[in-house]
Coordinates of C-alpha atoms in Angstrom, one line a residue:
M29 CA 28.0 10.7 -4.0
E30 CA 30.3 8.8 -1.6
L31 CA 32.4 5.9 -2.9
D32 CA 30.5 3.3 -0.9
T33 CA 27.2 4.6 -2.3
V34 CA 28.5 4.4 -5.9
R35 CA 29.7 0.8 -5.3
E36 CA 26.4 -0.1 -3.8
E37 CA 24.4 1.4 -6.7
K38 CA 26.7 -0.5 -9.2
A39 CA 26.1 -3.7 -7.3
I40 CA 22.4 -3.2 -7.5
R41 CA 22.5 -2.5 -11.2
D42 CA 24.6 -5.6 -11.8
L43 CA 22.1 -7.5 -9.6
E44 CA 19.2 -6.3 -11.7
N45 CA 20.8 -7.3 -14.9
R46 CA 21.5 -10.8 -13.6
L47 CA 18.0 -11.2 -12.3
V48 CA 16.5 -10.1 -15.6
D49 CA 18.5 -12.9 -17.2
S50 CA 17.4 -15.4 -14.6
F51 CA 13.7 -14.6 -14.8
T52 CA 13.5 -13.8 -18.5
E53 CA 11.0 -16.5 -19.2
A54 CA 8.7 -15.7 -16.3
H55 CA 8.9 -11.9 -15.8
S56 CA 9.6 -8.9 -17.9
A57 CA 12.6 -6.7 -17.4
E58 CA 10.3 -4.0 -16.1
Q59 CA 8.8 -6.3 -13.5
V60 CA 12.2 -7.4 -12.3
G61 CA 13.5 -3.9 -12.2
S62 CA 10.5 -2.7 -10.2
A63 CA 11.0 -5.5 -7.7
V64 CA 14.7 -4.7 -7.3
Q65 CA 14.0 -1.0 -6.8
D66 CA 11.2 -1.7 -4.3
A67 CA 13.4 -4.1 -2.3
H68 CA 16.3 -1.6 -2.4
Q69 CA 14.2 1.2 -1.0
R70 CA 13.4 -0.9 2.1
F71 CA 17.0 -0.2 3.2
D72 CA 17.0 3.6 2.7
G73 CA 18.6 5.2 5.8
R74 CA 19.7 1.9 7.3
P75 CA 23.3 2.2 8.6
I76 CA 24.5 -1.3 7.5
R77 CA 25.2 -1.1 3.8
D78 CA 27.7 -3.9 2.9
F79 CA 25.2 -6.6 2.4
V80 CA 22.3 -4.7 1.1
P81 CA 22.7 -6.3 -2.3
I82 CA 22.5 -9.7 -0.7
L83 CA 19.3 -8.8 1.1
V84 CA 17.8 -7.2 -2.0
E85 CA 18.5 -10.3 -4.1
R86 CA 17.1 -12.5 -1.4
I87 CA 13.8 -10.5 -1.2
V88 CA 13.4 -10.3 -5.0
R89 CA 14.1 -14.0 -5.6
R90 CA 11.6 -14.9 -2.9
E91 CA 9.0 -12.6 -4.5
L92 CA 9.6 -13.7 -8.1
D93 CA 10.3 -17.3 -7.5
P94 CA 9.0 -18.6 -4.1
E95 CA 10.9 -21.9 -4.4
P96 CA 14.3 -21.1 -5.9
V97 CA 16.7 -24.0 -6.5
V98 CA 19.9 -22.0 -6.2
E99 CA 20.5 -18.4 -5.1
K100 CA 23.5 -16.8 -6.7
V101 CA 24.5 -14.3 -4.2
V102 CA 26.8 -11.3 -4.9
T103 CA 28.4 -9.4 -2.1
R104 CA 31.0 -6.7 -1.7
I105 CA 34.0 -8.2 0.1
E106 CA 36.5 -6.0 1.9
T107 CA 40.1 -7.0 1.0
P108 CA 42.9 -6.8 3.6
P109 CA 44.5 -3.5 4.5
E110 CA 47.4 -3.9 2.1
N111 CA 45.0 -3.6 -0.8
S112 CA 42.6 -0.7 -0.5
D113 CA 40.5 -1.7 -3.5
N114 CA 37.1 -3.3 -3.0
E115 CA 36.1 -6.2 -5.2
I116 CA 32.7 -7.6 -6.3
V117 CA 33.1 -11.3 -5.8
D118 CA 30.7 -14.0 -7.1
S119 CA 30.1 -16.2 -4.1
N120 CA 29.4 -19.2 -6.3
S121 CA 32.9 -19.0 -7.7
I122 CA 34.3 -18.4 -4.2
S123 CA 32.5 -21.4 -2.8
R124 CA 34.5 -23.7 -5.1
H125 CA 37.6 -22.7 -3.1
L126 CA 36.1 -23.0 0.3
P127 CA 36.9 -25.8 2.8
E128 CA 34.2 -28.3 3.3
T129 CA 33.2 -27.0 6.7
L130 CA 32.5 -23.5 5.4
R131 CA 30.8 -24.9 2.2
A132 CA 28.4 -26.6 4.6
A133 CA 27.7 -23.3 6.3
L134 CA 26.8 -21.8 2.9
V135 CA 25.1 -24.6 1.0
S136 CA 22.0 -26.1 2.6
R137 CA 18.8 -27.7 1.2
G138 CA 19.9 -27.1 -2.4
R139 CA 20.4 -23.4 -2.1
L140 CA 23.3 -21.0 -1.4
V141 CA 22.6 -19.5 2.0
P142 CA 24.0 -16.0 2.6
V143 CA 25.6 -15.8 6.1
L144 CA 24.4 -12.4 7.2
G145 CA 25.1 -9.9 9.9
V146 CA 28.2 -7.7 10.3
V147 CA 30.3 -10.5 11.8
G148 CA 28.9 -13.2 9.5
V149 CA 29.6 -11.3 6.3
L150 CA 33.1 -10.2 7.3
V151 CA 34.0 -13.8 8.4
V152 CA 32.8 -15.3 5.2
A153 CA 34.7 -12.6 3.2
A154 CA 37.9 -13.1 5.1
V155 CA 37.7 -16.9 4.8
A156 CA 36.9 -16.7 1.1
V157 CA 39.9 -14.4 0.3
A158 CA 42.1 -16.5 2.5
A159 CA 41.0 -19.7 0.7
V160 CA 41.9 -18.2 -2.7
R161 CA 45.3 -16.9 -1.6
D162 CA 46.3 -19.6 0.9
P163 CA 44.0 -22.7 0.8
E164 CA 45.8 -24.5 3.6
A165 CA 45.3 -21.6 6.0
A166 CA 41.6 -21.2 5.4
P167 CA 40.1 -24.1 7.5
A168 CA 41.2 -22.5 10.7
A169 CA 39.1 -19.5 10.0
A170 CA 36.0 -21.4 8.9
A171 CA 32.7 -20.2 10.5
A172 CA 30.2 -22.5 12.1
P173 CA 27.4 -23.5 9.8
L174 CA 24.0 -21.9 10.0
T175 CA 21.0 -24.1 10.3
V176 CA 18.4 -23.1 7.7
V177 CA 14.9 -23.2 9.3
E178 CA 12.1 -22.9 6.8
G179 CA 8.7 -21.5 7.7
V180 CA 5.4 -20.2 6.3
V181 CA 4.3 -16.9 7.9
G182 CA 1.6 -14.3 7.6
S183 CA 2.5 -11.6 5.1
E184 CA 2.5 -8.9 7.8
K185 CA 5.6 -10.5 9.4
M186 CA 7.7 -10.7 6.2
A187 CA 9.3 -7.3 6.9
F188 CA 10.4 -8.5 10.3
F189 CA 12.1 -11.6 9.0
D190 CA 13.7 -9.6 6.1
D191 CA 15.1 -7.0 8.5
P192 CA 18.9 -7.4 8.3
R193 CA 19.1 -6.9 12.1
V194 CA 16.7 -9.8 12.6
V195 CA 18.8 -11.9 10.2
A196 CA 21.9 -11.0 12.1
A197 CA 20.3 -11.7 15.5
L198 CA 19.2 -15.2 14.4
A199 CA 22.6 -15.9 12.9
K200 CA 24.2 -15.3 16.3
H201 CA 22.3 -18.4 17.4
G202 CA 23.3 -20.3 14.3
L203 CA 20.0 -20.0 12.5
D204 CA 18.9 -18.7 9.1
A205 CA 15.1 -18.3 8.8
D206 CA 14.0 -18.9 5.3
V207 CA 10.4 -17.9 5.2
R208 CA 7.6 -17.4 2.6
S209 CA 4.3 -15.7 3.1
A210 CA 0.7 -16.9 2.8
G211 CA -2.7 -15.9 4.2
S212 CA -3.1 -17.2 7.7
R213 CA -6.2 -19.2 6.8
Q214 CA -4.4 -20.6 3.8
I215 CA -1.6 -21.7 6.1
A216 CA -4.1 -23.6 8.2
T217 CA -6.1 -25.1 5.4
S218 CA -4.3 -25.5 2.1
V219 CA -0.6 -24.8 2.4
E220 CA 1.6 -27.9 2.3
L221 CA 3.5 -28.0 5.6
D222 CA 5.3 -31.3 5.3
T223 CA 8.5 -29.7 4.1
V224 CA 8.7 -26.7 6.5
D225 CA 9.9 -26.4 10.1
F226 CA 7.4 -24.0 11.5
A227 CA 4.1 -22.3 10.6
F228 CA 3.4 -18.8 11.9
P229 CA -0.1 -17.6 11.2
S230 CA -1.6 -14.5 12.8
S231 CA -4.3 -16.1 14.9
L232 CA -4.8 -18.7 17.6
P233 CA -7.7 -20.5 15.7
A234 CA -5.5 -21.0 12.7
A235 CA -2.6 -22.2 14.9
E236 CA -4.8 -24.6 16.7
R237 CA -6.0 -26.1 13.4
I238 CA -2.4 -26.6 12.4
Q239 CA -1.6 -28.2 15.7
R240 CA -4.5 -30.7 15.3
E241 CA -3.6 -31.5 11.7
A242 CA 0.1 -31.9 12.5
G243 CA -0.4 -33.7 15.8
V244 CA 1.8 -31.3 17.8
S245 CA 1.2 -29.7 21.1
A246 CA 3.8 -27.0 21.3
Q247 CA 2.9 -23.4 20.4
Y248 CA 4.6 -20.0 21.0
T249 CA 2.9 -16.5 20.9
P250 CA 6.0 -14.2 20.8
F251 CA 3.9 -11.1 19.9
S252 CA 0.4 -9.9 19.2
S253 CA -1.4 -7.0 17.6
P254 CA -4.9 -5.6 18.0
M255 CA -6.9 -4.9 14.9
V256 CA -7.4 -1.2 13.9
I257 CA -8.8 1.0 11.2
A258 CA -6.4 3.1 9.2
T259 CA -8.1 6.2 7.8
F260 CA -7.8 9.9 7.2
Q261 CA -8.8 13.1 9.1
P262 CA -11.6 14.2 6.6
I263 CA -13.2 10.7 7.1
V264 CA -12.8 11.0 10.8
D265 CA -14.6 14.4 10.7
L266 CA -17.4 13.0 8.6
L267 CA -18.0 9.9 10.8
T268 CA -17.7 11.9 14.0
R269 CA -20.7 14.0 12.7
V270 CA -22.9 10.9 12.3
G271 CA -21.7 9.2 15.6
V272 CA -19.6 6.4 14.2
V273 CA -16.3 7.9 15.5
K274 CA -16.0 8.9 19.1
P275 CA -13.4 11.7 19.7
G276 CA -10.7 11.3 22.3
P277 CA -6.9 11.2 22.8
V278 CA -7.2 8.0 20.8
P279 CA -10.4 8.1 18.8
T280 CA -12.6 5.0 18.6
F281 CA -14.8 3.5 15.9
D282 CA -18.2 2.4 17.0
V283 CA -18.8 -0.9 15.2
S284 CA -22.4 -1.0 16.1
A285 CA -23.2 2.4 14.6
Y286 CA -21.1 1.5 11.5
L287 CA -23.0 -1.8 11.0
D288 CA -26.3 0.2 11.2
M289 CA -25.1 2.4 8.3
V290 CA -24.1 -0.7 6.3
A291 CA -27.5 -2.3 6.9
R292 CA -29.2 0.9 5.6
G293 CA -26.9 1.0 2.6
V294 CA -25.7 4.6 3.4
Q295 CA -23.3 6.1 0.8
W296 CA -20.6 8.7 1.4
D297 CA -22.4 11.4 -0.6
Q298 CA -25.5 10.9 1.5
I299 CA -23.8 12.1 4.7
E300 CA -25.1 15.6 5.3
G301 CA -22.6 18.4 4.7
N302 CA -20.1 16.0 3.1
T303 CA -17.9 18.2 0.8
T304 CA -14.6 16.5 1.4
Y305 CA -15.5 13.0 0.2
P306 CA -18.7 13.1 -1.8
V307 CA -18.3 9.7 -3.4
R308 CA -21.2 7.6 -4.7
K309 CA -20.2 4.4 -3.0
N310 CA -21.2 2.7 0.2
V311 CA -19.6 3.5 3.6
L312 CA -17.5 0.4 4.0
V313 CA -14.2 -0.6 5.6
S314 CA -11.8 -2.2 3.1
T315 CA -10.6 -5.7 4.1
T316 CA -8.8 -8.6 2.7
D317 CA -10.4 -11.8 1.3
P318 CA -12.1 -13.8 4.0
R319 CA -11.5 -17.0 2.1
S320 CA -7.7 -16.7 2.7
S321 CA -6.7 -14.0 5.1
N322 CA -6.7 -13.8 8.9
S323 CA -7.2 -10.1 9.1
A324 CA -10.6 -10.5 7.3
A325 CA -11.4 -13.3 9.7
M326 CA -10.7 -11.0 12.6
Y327 CA -13.1 -8.4 11.0
L328 CA -15.7 -11.0 10.7
A329 CA -15.2 -12.0 14.4
V330 CA -15.8 -8.4 15.6
A331 CA -18.8 -7.8 13.3
S332 CA -20.4 -11.1 14.2
Y333 CA -20.1 -10.3 17.9
V334 CA -21.8 -7.0 17.5
A335 CA -24.5 -8.3 15.1
N336 CA -25.2 -11.1 17.6
G337 CA -26.3 -8.6 20.3
N338 CA -22.7 -8.2 21.7
A339 CA -22.2 -11.9 22.3
V340 CA -19.9 -14.4 20.8
V341 CA -21.6 -16.4 18.1
R342 CA -22.4 -20.0 19.1
G343 CA -24.6 -22.5 17.3
G344 CA -26.3 -22.8 14.0
A345 CA -29.2 -20.4 14.8
A346 CA -26.8 -17.5 15.7
E347 CA -24.7 -18.2 12.6
A348 CA -27.7 -18.0 10.3
H349 CA -28.8 -14.8 12.0
V350 CA -25.6 -12.9 11.4
L351 CA -24.5 -14.3 8.1
P352 CA -26.5 -12.1 5.7
L353 CA -25.0 -8.9 7.2
L354 CA -21.5 -10.4 7.3
S355 CA -21.8 -11.4 3.6
R356 CA -22.8 -7.9 2.7
L357 CA -19.7 -6.4 4.5
F358 CA -17.5 -8.3 2.1
L359 CA -19.5 -8.7 -1.1
A360 CA -20.2 -4.9 -1.3
Q361 CA -16.4 -4.3 -1.4
G362 CA -15.9 -6.0 -4.8
Y363 CA -12.4 -7.4 -5.3
T364 CA -10.4 -8.1 -2.1
E365 CA -6.8 -9.1 -1.8
N366 CA -5.4 -12.2 -0.2
S367 CA -3.1 -10.7 2.4
S368 CA -3.1 -7.6 4.6
E369 CA -0.1 -6.1 2.8
G370 CA -2.3 -5.3 -0.2
P371 CA -5.0 -2.9 1.2
F372 CA -2.6 -1.3 3.7
G373 CA 0.0 -0.7 1.0
E374 CA -2.7 1.0 -1.1
Y375 CA -3.7 3.1 1.9
L376 CA -0.1 4.3 2.3
A377 CA 0.4 4.9 -1.4
A378 CA -2.9 6.0 -2.9
G379 CA -4.6 8.2 -0.3
M380 CA -8.2 8.1 0.7
G381 CA -9.6 8.0 -2.9
P382 CA -9.8 4.2 -3.4
A383 CA -9.9 3.1 0.2
P384 CA -10.9 5.7 2.8
M385 CA -10.9 3.1 5.7
V386 CA -8.7 0.0 5.8
W387 CA -8.9 -2.8 8.3
A388 CA -5.3 -3.5 9.4
Y389 CA -3.0 -4.7 12.2
E390 CA -1.9 -2.1 14.6
A391 CA 1.6 -3.4 13.9
Q392 CA 1.4 -2.3 10.3
Y393 CA 0.5 1.3 11.2
V394 CA 3.2 1.5 13.9
A395 CA 5.8 0.0 11.6
A396 CA 4.9 2.5 8.9
A397 CA 5.3 5.3 11.3
V398 CA 8.8 4.0 12.3
D399 CA 9.7 4.0 8.6
D400 CA 8.3 7.6 8.3
R401 CA 5.5 6.6 5.9
I402 CA 2.6 8.0 7.8
K403 CA 1.4 11.3 6.4
P404 CA 0.0 14.1 8.6
E405 CA -3.7 13.5 7.5
M406 CA -3.5 9.8 8.3
V407 CA -5.3 8.7 11.5
L408 CA -5.4 5.5 13.5
L409 CA -8.8 4.4 14.9
Y410 CA -9.4 1.6 17.4
P411 CA -12.7 -0.3 16.7
S412 CA -15.0 -0.6 19.7
P413 CA -14.9 -3.5 20.2
T414 CA -11.8 -4.9 18.7
V415 CA -10.0 -8.3 18.8
L416 CA -6.4 -9.2 19.6
S417 CA -4.6 -11.0 16.9
R418 CA -2.1 -13.3 18.6
H419 CA 0.6 -14.3 16.3
A420 CA 1.1 -18.0 17.1
L421 CA 4.1 -20.0 15.9
V422 CA 3.6 -23.7 15.6
P423 CA 6.9 -25.6 15.6
L424 CA 6.8 -28.7 13.4
N425 CA 10.2 -30.1 14.5
E426 CA 13.1 -29.2 16.8
D427 CA 14.5 -26.5 14.5
G428 CA 11.1 -24.8 14.4
D429 CA 11.0 -25.0 18.2
R430 CA 14.3 -23.2 18.4
I431 CA 12.9 -20.3 16.3
G432 CA 9.8 -20.2 18.5
R433 CA 11.8 -20.1 21.8
L434 CA 14.2 -17.4 20.5
L435 CA 11.4 -15.1 19.2
S436 CA 9.6 -15.5 22.6
T437 CA 12.6 -15.0 24.9
D438 CA 15.5 -13.3 23.2
P439 CA 15.6 -9.6 24.3
E440 CA 17.1 -8.4 21.0
L441 CA 14.5 -10.1 18.9
Q442 CA 11.7 -8.9 21.2
S443 CA 13.0 -5.3 20.8
L444 CA 13.2 -5.7 17.0
A445 CA 9.6 -7.0 17.0
A446 CA 8.5 -3.9 18.9
E447 CA 10.2 -1.7 16.2
H448 CA 8.1 -3.6 13.7
G449 CA 5.0 -2.5 15.6
F450 CA 4.2 -5.8 17.5
R451 CA 3.3 -5.9 21.2
T452 CA 5.5 -8.3 23.0
G453 CA 5.7 -9.6 26.6
D454 CA 7.6 -6.5 27.5
A455 CA 4.9 -3.7 27.1
A456 CA 7.5 -1.0 27.7
K457 CA 9.3 -1.8 24.5
F458 CA 6.2 -1.3 22.4
T459 CA 5.3 1.9 24.3
A460 CA 8.8 3.3 23.8
V461 CA 8.6 2.7 20.0
A462 CA 5.1 4.3 19.7
D463 CA 6.1 7.3 21.8
A464 CA 9.3 7.8 19.8
N465 CA 7.3 7.9 16.6
D466 CA 4.4 10.0 17.8
V467 CA 1.8 7.2 17.3
P468 CA -1.2 7.7 19.6
V469 CA -1.8 4.1 20.5
T470 CA -4.1 2.6 23.2
R471 CA -1.8 1.5 25.9
E472 CA -4.3 -0.6 27.8
L473 CA -6.6 -2.7 25.6
I474 CA -9.9 -2.9 27.4
D475 CA -12.7 -3.3 24.8
V476 CA -11.5 -6.6 23.4
V477 CA -13.8 -9.4 22.5
D478 CA -13.2 -13.2 22.1
I479 CA -12.9 -14.8 18.8
P480 CA -15.6 -17.5 18.0
A481 CA -14.5 -21.1 18.4
Y482 CA -12.6 -22.4 15.4
E483 CA -15.6 -24.5 14.0
T484 CA -17.9 -21.5 14.3
L485 CA -15.5 -19.2 12.7
E486 CA -15.0 -21.7 9.8
N487 CA -18.7 -22.0 9.4
L488 CA -19.1 -18.2 9.1
L489 CA -16.2 -17.9 6.7
T490 CA -17.5 -20.7 4.6
G491 CA -20.9 -19.1 4.5
V492 CA -19.4 -15.8 3.3
A493 CA -17.3 -17.7 0.8
N494 CA -20.4 -19.4 -0.6
S495 CA -22.2 -16.1 -1.0
Y496 CA -19.5 -15.1 -3.4
N497 CA -20.8 -17.8 -5.7

C-alpha cells in the first residue's frame, strides 16, 4: 500500500473515532462507522486525495447532524521541502494562530468552513504553517475569505454539491455552498427558508410556489432531467410480451398499457410464461412518497395525463375522475421513502427482488453509470409519455443569486453537472457523458407532456395524501 494511502486510511480511522465521540449520545458507533465508510467510498478512484478526510467529515456531519454548530476539520498538511514528513494538523488549533483575515475565511456563521480545492487547501496549509513558525510573515499569504452560501436542495443534487471538483470550482469564485437536502415538495411547503440563501427543488411548480411565498421574481434553471424507469432485463422481457414495453434502440414504457394492468390488479405471477419473476405482488412501479417528494409528483403528473384521456388535468371534475386510480398507484406500494435517493439506492444495491421497476431521474441512472454502478442486467426505460423535471433554483438574496448565475453560465460547473447526469444548456456535454459510459439515452425528448398547474397538482397530491388516512 502506498504511503499516501496509508496516511489517508489513518486519517479516516482517526476521523471515525472523533465522530463516534462527537455523536455518542445520538448515534451508535456502528452507525457512525457505517456513515464514514459510505462517505469514504464515494471518493474511490478519484485522483484528488489530500482533502478526502475533510470531505468525508463534511458529508458525515451533514448526515448525522443537519445543523452542526462547529465542524472540527482535520486535514493533511504538506510541510515545506526541508521537512519531508507529513503532519496531521488539527485546524481548530491552527486557527488560533491565524491572522484575522484568514480566520474570517475559515470561520463563518458559527462553523469552521474548510477551504477546499487543490489551491485552497495548499494555501491554507502554507499560511497555517507560516503562522505557527513566523506569525509576522503570515498575513501577506492570507487567502481571500469564502462566502458561505446556504441552501436547501433536492436529494438527487447532493452528490453534485458534495463533489470536490464542484466545491473547488465554486471556491474559485469565492463561494462555499453549504447545502442540506429535503424533498422538493417539502422545500416548497414546510421547510423554513428564512435562514437560507437559495432553494433548489426539482420542479418548476415547487419553485413557483417558493417564489410566491418569498416574494421574489428571480429563478434559474441550470439543468434538467426527464423522468425514467430503472428496471432489469428479465422484467423488460416480461413486459414486452404483454405490450407494456416497446422494443427499440432505447426501449419505451407504455404508460397507458401499464395503467390498464394496474386497474385490473394484475400480479407478476399472472403473466403467462413468467418463470423469471413469479412473485405474488401487483405489477407496480416503485416511487417515493407523494406527500413530500417531487419525483412522485412527476409520476402523478404523467399518470394523471394518461388517465385523463391524454390531456392535462384541469378542474374539479377531471381531478375527481383520475384520483381513484392515482391513489391506487401509491397505496398499493406500501411504505414509500421521502426522497428519490431511497428507492434508486435500493435498485442499485438489492437487485430486482424488492423493486423490479423504480421511478427515477434520468440523471440518477447516468450518474450511476459514470460511477460504474450499473450492472449488465440493468435497463433504462423512457416512459411514454414522460415529463421533464426542471431543476429550478430560487435565489432568496444576492448570495443565492450568485450561485444561480454560476450554475447556469460557468462552463466548468455545467460540465460537472453533465457528469452527474444532468442535461444542461449545452446538449453536447450530456451526450458526450452518456456516450462515454455506454448509456443508451434518448437524445431528442419528444413524447413529453406538461405538468398540471400548481393548484391542480396540489389538489391531486392532497387527494392521494388523504387516501393514506
